[in-house]
Short mmCIF file of C-alpha atoms in Angstrom, two decimals:
data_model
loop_
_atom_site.label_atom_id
_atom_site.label_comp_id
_atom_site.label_asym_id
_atom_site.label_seq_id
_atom_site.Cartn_x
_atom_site.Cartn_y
_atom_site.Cartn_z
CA UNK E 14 89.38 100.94 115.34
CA UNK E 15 86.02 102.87 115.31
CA UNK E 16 87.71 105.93 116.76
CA UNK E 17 90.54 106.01 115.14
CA UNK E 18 88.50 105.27 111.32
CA UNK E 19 86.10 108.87 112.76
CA UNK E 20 89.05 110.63 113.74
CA UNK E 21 90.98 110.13 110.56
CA UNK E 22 87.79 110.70 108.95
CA UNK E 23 85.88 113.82 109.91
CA UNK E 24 89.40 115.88 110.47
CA UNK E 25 90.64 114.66 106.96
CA UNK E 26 87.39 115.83 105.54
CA UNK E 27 87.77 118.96 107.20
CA UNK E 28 91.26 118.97 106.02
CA UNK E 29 90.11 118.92 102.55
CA UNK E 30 87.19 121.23 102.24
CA UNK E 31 89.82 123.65 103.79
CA UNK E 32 92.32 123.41 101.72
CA UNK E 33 91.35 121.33 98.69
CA UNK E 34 94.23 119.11 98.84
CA UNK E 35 94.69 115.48 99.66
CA UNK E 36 95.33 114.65 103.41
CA UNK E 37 98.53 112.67 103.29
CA UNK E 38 98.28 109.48 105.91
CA UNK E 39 101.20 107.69 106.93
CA UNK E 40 100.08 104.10 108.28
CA UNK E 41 102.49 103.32 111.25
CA UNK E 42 103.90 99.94 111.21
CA UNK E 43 101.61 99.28 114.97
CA UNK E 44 98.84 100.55 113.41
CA UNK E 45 98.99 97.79 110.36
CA UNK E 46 100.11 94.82 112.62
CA UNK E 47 96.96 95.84 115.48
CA UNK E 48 94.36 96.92 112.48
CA UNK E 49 95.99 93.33 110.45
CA UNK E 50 95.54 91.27 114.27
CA UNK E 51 91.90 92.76 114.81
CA UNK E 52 90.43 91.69 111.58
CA UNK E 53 92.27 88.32 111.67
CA UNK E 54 90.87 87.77 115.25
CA UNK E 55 87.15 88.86 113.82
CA UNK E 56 86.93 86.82 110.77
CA UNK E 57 88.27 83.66 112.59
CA UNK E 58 85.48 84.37 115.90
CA UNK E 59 83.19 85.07 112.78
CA UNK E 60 84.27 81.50 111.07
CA UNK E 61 84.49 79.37 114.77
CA UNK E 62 80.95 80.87 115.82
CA UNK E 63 78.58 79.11 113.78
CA UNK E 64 80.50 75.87 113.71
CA UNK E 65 80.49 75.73 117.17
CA UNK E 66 76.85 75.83 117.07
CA UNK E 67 76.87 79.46 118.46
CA UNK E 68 78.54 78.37 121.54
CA UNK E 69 81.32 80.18 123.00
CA UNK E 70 84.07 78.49 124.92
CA UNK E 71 86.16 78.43 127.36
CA UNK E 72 89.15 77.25 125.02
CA UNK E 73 88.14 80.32 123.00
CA UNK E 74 87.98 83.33 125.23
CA UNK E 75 91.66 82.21 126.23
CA UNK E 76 92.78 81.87 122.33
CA UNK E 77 91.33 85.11 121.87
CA UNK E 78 93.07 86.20 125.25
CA UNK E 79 96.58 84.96 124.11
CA UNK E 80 96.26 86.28 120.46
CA UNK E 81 95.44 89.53 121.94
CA UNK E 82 98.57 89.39 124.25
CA UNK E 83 100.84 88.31 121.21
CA UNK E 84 99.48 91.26 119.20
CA UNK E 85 101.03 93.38 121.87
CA UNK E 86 104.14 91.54 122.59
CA UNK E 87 104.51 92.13 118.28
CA UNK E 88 103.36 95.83 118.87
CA UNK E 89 105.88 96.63 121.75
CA UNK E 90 108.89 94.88 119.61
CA UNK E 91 108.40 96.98 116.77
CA UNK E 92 108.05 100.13 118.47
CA UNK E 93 111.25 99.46 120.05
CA UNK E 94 113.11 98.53 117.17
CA UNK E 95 112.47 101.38 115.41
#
């Protein structure tokens, strides 16, 4: 997410100064649904965290496992239906 934020970034700046017009960005359907999954995923481990007394399961590195995995599976459909 990092990368991909700095890479839109610093090339759309230098985009700009260039040519001193907007850098059109068309948001890819994978993009939304991995960018959408990510922050879901981080607010929830953000939530669970502190209730769980700062603890982090087993039961949680495998939800976080499988949510990753279904992320994908979502990912991989959608590229191949369009």
């Amino acid at each position: 997410m990092l990368n991909i934020l700095l890479g839109i970034g610093i090339s759309g700046s230098y985009v700009i100064s260039q040519t001193g017009h907007p850098y059109e960005l068309k948001i890819s359907t994978t993009l939304f649904v991995s960018s959408f999954g990510l922050l879901f995923l981080l607010a929830a481990t953000l939530i669970f965290i502190p209730l769980n007394n700062y603890l982090l399961t087993r039961r949680w590195g495998i939800l976080l496992i499988a949510s990753y995995a279904v992320i994908m599976i979502i990912n991989v459909v959608v590229e191949l239906k369009t």
